[in-house]
CSV table of N, CA, C and O in Angstrom, one decimal:
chain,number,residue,atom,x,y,z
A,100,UNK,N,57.7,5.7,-46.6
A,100,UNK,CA,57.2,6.2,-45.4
A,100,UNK,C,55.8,6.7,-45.5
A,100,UNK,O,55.0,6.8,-44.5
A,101,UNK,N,55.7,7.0,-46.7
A,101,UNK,CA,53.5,7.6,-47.1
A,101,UNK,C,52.8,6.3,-46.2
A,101,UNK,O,51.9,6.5,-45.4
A,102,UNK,N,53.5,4.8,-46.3
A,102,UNK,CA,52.5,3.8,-45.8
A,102,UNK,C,52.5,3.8,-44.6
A,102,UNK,O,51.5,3.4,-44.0
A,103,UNK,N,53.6,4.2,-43.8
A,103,UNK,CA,53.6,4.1,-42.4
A,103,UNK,C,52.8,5.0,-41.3
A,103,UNK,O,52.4,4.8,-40.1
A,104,UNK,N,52.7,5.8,-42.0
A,104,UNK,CA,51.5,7.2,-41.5
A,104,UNK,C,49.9,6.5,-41.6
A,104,UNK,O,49.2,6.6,-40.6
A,105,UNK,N,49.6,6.1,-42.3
A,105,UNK,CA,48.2,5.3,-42.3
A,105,UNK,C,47.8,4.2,-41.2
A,105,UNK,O,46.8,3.9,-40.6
A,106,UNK,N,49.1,3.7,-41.2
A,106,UNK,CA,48.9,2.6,-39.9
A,106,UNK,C,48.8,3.1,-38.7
A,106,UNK,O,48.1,2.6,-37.8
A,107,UNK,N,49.7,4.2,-38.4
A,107,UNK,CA,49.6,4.6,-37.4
A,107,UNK,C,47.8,5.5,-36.7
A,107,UNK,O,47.1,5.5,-35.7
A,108,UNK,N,47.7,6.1,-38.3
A,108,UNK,CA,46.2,6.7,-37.9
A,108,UNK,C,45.2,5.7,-37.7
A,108,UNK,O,44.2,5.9,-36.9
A,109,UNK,N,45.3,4.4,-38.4
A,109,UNK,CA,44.3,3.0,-38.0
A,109,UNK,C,44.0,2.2,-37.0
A,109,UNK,O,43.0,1.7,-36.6
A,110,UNK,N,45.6,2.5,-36.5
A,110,UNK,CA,45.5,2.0,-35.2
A,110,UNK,C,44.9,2.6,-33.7
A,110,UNK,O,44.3,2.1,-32.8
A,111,UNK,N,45.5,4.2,-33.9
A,111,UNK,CA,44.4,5.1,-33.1
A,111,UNK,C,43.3,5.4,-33.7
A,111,UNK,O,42.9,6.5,-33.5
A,112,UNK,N,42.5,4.6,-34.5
A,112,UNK,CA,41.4,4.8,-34.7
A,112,UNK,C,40.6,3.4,-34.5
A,112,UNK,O,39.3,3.3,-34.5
A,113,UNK,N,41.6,2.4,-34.3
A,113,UNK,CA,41.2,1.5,-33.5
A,113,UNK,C,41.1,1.6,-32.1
A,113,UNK,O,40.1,1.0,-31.6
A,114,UNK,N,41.6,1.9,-31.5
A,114,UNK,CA,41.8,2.0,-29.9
A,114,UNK,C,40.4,3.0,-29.8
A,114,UNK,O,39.5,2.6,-29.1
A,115,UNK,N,40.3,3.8,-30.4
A,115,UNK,CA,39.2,5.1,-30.7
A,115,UNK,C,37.8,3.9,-30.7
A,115,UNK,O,37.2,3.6,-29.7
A,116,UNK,N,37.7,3.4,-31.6
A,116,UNK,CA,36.5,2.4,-31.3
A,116,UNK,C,36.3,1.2,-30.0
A,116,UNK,O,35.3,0.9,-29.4
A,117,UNK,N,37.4,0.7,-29.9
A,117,UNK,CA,37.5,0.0,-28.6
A,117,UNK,C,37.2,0.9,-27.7
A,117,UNK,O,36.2,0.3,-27.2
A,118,UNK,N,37.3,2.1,-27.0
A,118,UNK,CA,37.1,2.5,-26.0
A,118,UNK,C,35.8,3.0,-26.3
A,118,UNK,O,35.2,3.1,-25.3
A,119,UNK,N,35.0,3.6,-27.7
A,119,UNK,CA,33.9,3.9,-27.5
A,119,UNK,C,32.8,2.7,-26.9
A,119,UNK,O,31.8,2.8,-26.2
A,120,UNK,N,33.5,1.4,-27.7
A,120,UNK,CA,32.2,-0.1,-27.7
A,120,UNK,C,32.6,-0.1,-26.3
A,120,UNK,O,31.5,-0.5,-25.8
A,121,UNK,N,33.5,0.0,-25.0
A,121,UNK,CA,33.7,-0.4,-23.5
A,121,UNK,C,32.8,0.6,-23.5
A,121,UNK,O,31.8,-0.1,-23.5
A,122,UNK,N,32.4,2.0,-23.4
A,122,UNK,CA,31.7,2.8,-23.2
A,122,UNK,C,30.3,2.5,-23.2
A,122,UNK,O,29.5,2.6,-22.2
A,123,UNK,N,30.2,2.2,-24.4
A,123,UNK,CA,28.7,1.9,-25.1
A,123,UNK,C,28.2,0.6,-23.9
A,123,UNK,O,27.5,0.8,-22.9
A,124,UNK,N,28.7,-0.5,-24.1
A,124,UNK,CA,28.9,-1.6,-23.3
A,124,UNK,C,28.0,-1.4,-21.8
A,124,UNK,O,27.0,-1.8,-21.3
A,125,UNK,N,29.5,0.0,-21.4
A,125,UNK,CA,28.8,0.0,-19.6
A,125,UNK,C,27.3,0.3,-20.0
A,125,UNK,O,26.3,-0.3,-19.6
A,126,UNK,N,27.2,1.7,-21.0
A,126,UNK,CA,26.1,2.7,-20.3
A,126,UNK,C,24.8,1.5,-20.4
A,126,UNK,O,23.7,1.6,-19.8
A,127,UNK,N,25.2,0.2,-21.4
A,127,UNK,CA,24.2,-0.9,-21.8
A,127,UNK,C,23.5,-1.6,-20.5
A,127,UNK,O,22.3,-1.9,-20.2
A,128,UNK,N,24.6,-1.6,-19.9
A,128,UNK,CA,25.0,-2.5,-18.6
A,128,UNK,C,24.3,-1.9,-17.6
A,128,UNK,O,23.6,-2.5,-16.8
A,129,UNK,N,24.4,-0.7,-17.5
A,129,UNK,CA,23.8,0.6,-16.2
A,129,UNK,C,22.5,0.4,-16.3
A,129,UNK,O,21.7,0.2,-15.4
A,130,UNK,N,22.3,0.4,-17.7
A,130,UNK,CA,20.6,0.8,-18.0
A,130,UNK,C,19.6,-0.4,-17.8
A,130,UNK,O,18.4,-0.3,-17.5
A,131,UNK,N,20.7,-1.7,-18.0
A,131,UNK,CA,20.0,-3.1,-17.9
A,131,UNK,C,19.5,-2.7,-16.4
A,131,UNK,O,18.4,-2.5,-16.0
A,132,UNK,N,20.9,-2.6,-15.6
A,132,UNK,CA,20.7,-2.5,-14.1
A,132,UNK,C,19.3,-2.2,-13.7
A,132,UNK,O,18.3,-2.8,-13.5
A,133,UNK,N,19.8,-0.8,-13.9
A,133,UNK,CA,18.4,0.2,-14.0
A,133,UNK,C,17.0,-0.5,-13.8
A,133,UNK,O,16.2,-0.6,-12.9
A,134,UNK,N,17.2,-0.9,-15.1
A,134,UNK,CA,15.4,-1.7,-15.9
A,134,UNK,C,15.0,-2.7,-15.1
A,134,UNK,O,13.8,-3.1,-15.1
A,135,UNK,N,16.3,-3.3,-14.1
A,135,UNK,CA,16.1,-4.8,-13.6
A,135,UNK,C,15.4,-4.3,-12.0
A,135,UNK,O,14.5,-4.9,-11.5
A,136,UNK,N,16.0,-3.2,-11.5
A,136,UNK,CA,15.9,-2.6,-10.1
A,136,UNK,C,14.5,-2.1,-10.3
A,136,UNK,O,13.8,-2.5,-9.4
A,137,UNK,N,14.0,-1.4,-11.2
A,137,UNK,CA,12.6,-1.1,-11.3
A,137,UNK,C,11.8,-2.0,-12.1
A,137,UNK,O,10.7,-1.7,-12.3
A,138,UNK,N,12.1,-2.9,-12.3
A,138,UNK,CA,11.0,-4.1,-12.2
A,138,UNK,C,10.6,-4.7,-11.0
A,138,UNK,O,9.5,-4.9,-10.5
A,139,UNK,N,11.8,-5.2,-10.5
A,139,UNK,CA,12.1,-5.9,-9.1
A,139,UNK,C,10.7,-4.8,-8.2
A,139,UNK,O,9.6,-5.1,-8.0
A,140,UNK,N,11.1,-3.8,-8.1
A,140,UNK,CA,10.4,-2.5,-7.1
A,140,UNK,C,8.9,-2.8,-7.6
A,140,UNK,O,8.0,-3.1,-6.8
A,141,UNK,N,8.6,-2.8,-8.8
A,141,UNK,CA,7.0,-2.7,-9.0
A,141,UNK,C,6.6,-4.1,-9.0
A,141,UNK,O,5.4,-4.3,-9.2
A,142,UNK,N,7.3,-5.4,-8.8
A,142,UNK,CA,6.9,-6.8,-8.9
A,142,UNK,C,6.5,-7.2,-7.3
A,142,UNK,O,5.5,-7.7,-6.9
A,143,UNK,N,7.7,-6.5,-6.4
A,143,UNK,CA,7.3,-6.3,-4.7
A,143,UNK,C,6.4,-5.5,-4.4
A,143,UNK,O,5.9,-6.0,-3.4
A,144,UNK,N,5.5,-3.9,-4.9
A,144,UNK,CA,4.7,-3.6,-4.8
A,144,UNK,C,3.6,-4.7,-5.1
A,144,UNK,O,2.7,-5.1,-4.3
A,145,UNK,N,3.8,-5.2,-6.5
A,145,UNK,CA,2.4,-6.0,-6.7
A,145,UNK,C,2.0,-7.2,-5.7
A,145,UNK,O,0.8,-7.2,-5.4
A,146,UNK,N,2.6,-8.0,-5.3
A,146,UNK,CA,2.9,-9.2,-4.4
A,146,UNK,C,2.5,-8.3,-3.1
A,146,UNK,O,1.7,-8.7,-2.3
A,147,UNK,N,2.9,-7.1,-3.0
A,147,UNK,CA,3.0,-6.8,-1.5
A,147,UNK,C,1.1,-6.2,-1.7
A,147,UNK,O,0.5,-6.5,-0.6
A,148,UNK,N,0.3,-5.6,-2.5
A,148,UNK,CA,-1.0,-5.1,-3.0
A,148,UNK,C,-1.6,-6.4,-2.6
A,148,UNK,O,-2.2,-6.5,-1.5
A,149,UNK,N,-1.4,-7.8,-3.9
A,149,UNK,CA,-2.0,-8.9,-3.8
A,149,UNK,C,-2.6,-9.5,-2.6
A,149,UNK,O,-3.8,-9.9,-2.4
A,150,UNK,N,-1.4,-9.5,-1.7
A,150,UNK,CA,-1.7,-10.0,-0.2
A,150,UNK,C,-2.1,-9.0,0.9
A,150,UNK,O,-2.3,-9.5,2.0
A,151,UNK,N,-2.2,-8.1,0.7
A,151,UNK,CA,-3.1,-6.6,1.3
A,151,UNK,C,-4.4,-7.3,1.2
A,151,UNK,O,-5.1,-7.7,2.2
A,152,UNK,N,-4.8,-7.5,-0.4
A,152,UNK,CA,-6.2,-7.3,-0.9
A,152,UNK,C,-6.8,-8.6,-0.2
A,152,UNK,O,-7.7,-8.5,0.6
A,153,UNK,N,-6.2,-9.5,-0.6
A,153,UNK,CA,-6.3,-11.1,-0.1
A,153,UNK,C,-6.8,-10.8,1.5
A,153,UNK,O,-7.9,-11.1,1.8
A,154,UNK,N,-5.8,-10.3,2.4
A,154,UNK,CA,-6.0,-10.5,3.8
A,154,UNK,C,-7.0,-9.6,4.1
A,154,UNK,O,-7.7,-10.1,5.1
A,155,UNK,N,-7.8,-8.0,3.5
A,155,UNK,CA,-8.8,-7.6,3.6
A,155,UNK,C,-9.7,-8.3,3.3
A,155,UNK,O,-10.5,-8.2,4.2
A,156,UNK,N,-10.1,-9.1,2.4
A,156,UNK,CA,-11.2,-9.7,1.8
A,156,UNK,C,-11.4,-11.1,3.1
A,156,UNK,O,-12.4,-11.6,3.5
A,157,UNK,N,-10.4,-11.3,3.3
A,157,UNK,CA,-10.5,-12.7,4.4
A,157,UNK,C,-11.0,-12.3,5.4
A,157,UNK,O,-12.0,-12.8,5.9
A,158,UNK,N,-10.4,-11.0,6.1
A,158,UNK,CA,-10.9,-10.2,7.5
A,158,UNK,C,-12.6,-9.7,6.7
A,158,UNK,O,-13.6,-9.7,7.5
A,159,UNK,N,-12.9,-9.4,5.8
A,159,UNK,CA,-14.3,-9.1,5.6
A,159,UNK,C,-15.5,-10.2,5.5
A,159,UNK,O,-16.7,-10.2,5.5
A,160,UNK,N,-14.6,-11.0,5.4
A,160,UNK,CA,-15.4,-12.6,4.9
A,160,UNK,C,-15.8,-12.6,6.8
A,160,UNK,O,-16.9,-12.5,7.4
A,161,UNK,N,-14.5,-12.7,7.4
A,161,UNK,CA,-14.5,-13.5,8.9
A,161,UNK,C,-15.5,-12.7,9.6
A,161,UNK,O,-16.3,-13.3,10.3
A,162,UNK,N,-15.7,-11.0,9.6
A,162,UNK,CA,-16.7,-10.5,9.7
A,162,UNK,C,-18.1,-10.5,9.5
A,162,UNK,O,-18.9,-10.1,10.3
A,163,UNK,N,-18.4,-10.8,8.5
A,163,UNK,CA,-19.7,-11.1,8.0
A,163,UNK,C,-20.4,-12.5,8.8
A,163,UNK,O,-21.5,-12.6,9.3
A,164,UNK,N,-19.2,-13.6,8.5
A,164,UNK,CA,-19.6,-14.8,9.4
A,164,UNK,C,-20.1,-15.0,10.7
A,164,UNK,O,-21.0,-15.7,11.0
A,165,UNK,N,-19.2,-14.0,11.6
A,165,UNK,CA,-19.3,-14.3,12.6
A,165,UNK,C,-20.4,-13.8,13.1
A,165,UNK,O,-20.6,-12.6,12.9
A,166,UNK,N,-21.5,-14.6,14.0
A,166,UNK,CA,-22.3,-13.8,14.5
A,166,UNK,C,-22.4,-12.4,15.3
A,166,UNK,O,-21.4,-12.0,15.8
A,167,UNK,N,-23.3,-11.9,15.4
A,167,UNK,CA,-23.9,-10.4,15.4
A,167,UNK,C,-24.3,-10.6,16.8
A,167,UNK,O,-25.1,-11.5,17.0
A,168,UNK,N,-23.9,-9.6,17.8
A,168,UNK,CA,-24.1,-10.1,19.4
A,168,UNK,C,-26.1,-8.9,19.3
A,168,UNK,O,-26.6,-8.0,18.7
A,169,UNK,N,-26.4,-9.8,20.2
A,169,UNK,CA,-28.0,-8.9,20.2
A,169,UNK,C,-27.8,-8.1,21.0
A,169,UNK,O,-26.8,-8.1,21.7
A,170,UNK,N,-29.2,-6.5,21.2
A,170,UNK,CA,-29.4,-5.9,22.0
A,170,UNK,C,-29.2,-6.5,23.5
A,170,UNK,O,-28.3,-6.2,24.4
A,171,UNK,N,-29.9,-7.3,23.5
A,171,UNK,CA,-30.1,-7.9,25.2
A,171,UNK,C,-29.2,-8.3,25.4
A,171,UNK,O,-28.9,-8.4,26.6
A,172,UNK,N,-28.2,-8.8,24.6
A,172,UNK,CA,-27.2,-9.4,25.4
A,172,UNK,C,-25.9,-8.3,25.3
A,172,UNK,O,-24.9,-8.7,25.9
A,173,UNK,N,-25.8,-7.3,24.9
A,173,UNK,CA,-25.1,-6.1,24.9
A,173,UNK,C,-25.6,-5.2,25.9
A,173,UNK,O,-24.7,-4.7,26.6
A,174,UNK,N,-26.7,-4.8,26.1
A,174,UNK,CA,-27.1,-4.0,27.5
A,174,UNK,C,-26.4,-4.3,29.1
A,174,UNK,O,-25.6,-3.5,29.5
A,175,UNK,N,-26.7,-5.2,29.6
A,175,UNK,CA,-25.9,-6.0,30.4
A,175,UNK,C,-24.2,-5.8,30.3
A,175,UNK,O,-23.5,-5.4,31.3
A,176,UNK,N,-23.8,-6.2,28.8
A,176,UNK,CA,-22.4,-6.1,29.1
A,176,UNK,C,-22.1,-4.2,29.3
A,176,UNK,O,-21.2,-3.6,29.9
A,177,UNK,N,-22.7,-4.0,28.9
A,177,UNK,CA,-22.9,-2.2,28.6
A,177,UNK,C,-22.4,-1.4,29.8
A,177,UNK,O,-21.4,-0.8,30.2
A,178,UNK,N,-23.8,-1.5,30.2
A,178,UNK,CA,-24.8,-1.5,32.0
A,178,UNK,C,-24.5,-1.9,32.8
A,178,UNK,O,-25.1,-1.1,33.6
A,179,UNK,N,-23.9,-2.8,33.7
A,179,UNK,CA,-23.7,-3.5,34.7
A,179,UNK,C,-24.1,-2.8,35.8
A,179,UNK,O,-23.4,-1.9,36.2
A,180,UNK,N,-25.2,-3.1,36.5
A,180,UNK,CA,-25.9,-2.4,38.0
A,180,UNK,C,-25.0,-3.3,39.2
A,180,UNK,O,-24.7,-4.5,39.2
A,181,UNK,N,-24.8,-2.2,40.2
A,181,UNK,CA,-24.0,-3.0,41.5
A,181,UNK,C,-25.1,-4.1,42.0
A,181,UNK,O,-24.8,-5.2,42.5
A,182,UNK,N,-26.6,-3.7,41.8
A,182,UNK,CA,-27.4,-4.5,42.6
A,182,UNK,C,-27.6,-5.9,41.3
A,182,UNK,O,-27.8,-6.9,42.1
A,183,UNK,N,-27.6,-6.3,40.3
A,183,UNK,CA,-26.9,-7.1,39.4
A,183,UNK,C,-28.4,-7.6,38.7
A,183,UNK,O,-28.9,-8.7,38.6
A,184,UNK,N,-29.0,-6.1,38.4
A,184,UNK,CA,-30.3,-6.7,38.0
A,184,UNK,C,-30.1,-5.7,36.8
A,184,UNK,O,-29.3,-4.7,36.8
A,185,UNK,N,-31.0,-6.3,35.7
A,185,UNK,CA,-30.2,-5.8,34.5
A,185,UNK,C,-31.6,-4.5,34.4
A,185,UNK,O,-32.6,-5.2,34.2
A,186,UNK,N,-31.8,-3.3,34.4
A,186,UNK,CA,-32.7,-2.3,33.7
A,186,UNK,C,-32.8,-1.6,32.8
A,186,UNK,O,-31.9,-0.9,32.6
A,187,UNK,N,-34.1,-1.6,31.7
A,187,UNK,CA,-33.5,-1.7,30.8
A,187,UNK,C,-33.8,0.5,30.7
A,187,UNK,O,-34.7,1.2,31.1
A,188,UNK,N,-32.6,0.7,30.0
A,188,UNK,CA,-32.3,2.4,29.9
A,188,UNK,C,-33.7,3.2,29.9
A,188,UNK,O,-34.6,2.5,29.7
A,189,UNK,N,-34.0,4.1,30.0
A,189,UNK,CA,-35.5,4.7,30.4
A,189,UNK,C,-35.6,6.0,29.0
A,189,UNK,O,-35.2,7.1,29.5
A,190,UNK,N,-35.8,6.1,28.4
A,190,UNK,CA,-36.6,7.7,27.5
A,190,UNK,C,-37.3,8.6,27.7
A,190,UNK,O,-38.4,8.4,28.1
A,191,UNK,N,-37.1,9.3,27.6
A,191,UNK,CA,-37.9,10.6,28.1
A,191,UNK,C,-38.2,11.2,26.6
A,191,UNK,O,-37.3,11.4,25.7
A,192,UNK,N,-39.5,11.4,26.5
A,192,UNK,CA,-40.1,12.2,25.6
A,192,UNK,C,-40.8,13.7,26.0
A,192,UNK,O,-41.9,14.0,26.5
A,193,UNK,N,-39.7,14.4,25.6
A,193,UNK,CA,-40.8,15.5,25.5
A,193,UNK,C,-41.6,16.4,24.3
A,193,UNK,O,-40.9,16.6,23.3
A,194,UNK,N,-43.1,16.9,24.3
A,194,UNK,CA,-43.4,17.0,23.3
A,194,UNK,C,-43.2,18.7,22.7
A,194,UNK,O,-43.3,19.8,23.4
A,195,UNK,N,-43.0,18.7,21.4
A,195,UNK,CA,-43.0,20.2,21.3
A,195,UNK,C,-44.0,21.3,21.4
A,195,UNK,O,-43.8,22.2,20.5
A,196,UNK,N,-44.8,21.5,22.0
A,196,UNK,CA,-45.5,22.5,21.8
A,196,UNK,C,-45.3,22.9,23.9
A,196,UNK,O,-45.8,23.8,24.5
A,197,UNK,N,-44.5,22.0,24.4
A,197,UNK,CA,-44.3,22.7,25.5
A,197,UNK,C,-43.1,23.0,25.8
A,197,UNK,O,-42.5,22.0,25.9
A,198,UNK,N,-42.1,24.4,26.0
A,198,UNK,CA,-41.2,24.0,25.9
A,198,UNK,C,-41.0,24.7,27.5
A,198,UNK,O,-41.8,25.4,28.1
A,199,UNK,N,-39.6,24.4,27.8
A,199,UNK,CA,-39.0,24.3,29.2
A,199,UNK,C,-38.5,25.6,29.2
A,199,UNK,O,-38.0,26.1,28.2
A,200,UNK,N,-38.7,26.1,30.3
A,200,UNK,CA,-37.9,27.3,30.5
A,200,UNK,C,-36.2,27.4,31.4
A,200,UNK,O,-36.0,27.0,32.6
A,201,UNK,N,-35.2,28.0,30.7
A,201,UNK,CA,-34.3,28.0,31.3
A,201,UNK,C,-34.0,28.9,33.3
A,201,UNK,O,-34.3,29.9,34.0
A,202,UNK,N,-33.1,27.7,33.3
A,202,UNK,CA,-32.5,28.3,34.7
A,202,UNK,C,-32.0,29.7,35.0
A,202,UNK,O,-31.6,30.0,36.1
């Protein structure tokens, strides 16, 4: 009967390791998860940056290209007179050593 006592302790000390390696296993498995979910996340940030950058640099390209509308032809759209004559805006200079007196 001394030999029968040993088996029995081997065997719950087998079951003892089986259930630690399913343990070990998951938390393996969780952490892969884990590792795989935050790669994924910073791989869609980068892709999603890339083509940000890309489409700014195209809209700055397309800007530069296109021509630049002039003064004269911006006054007009500006200004529009009912009588449909285009004038051009007037300045007034005044100089400093005369100054206006208030109302």
């Amino acid at each position: 009967m001394t030999t029968a006592t040993p088996l029995i302790n081997n065997t719950q000390n087998s079951v003892n390791v089986t259930t630690k390696s399913q343990e070990q296993s998951l938390y393996q498995s969780s952490g892969a998860i884990v590792a795989a979910i935050v790669v994924g996340v910073i791989v869609i940030f980068t892709v999603v940056l890339l083509i940000l950058k890309t489409y700014n640099r195209h809209m700055r390209v397309k800007r530069e290209l296109e021509p630049k509308p002039s003064k004269a032809a911006m006054a007009p759209a500006l200004g529009q007179s009912s009588h449909g004559l285009c004038q051009p805006p007037t300045v007034t200079v005044i100089p400093v050593d005369i100054h206006m007196h208030s109302r």
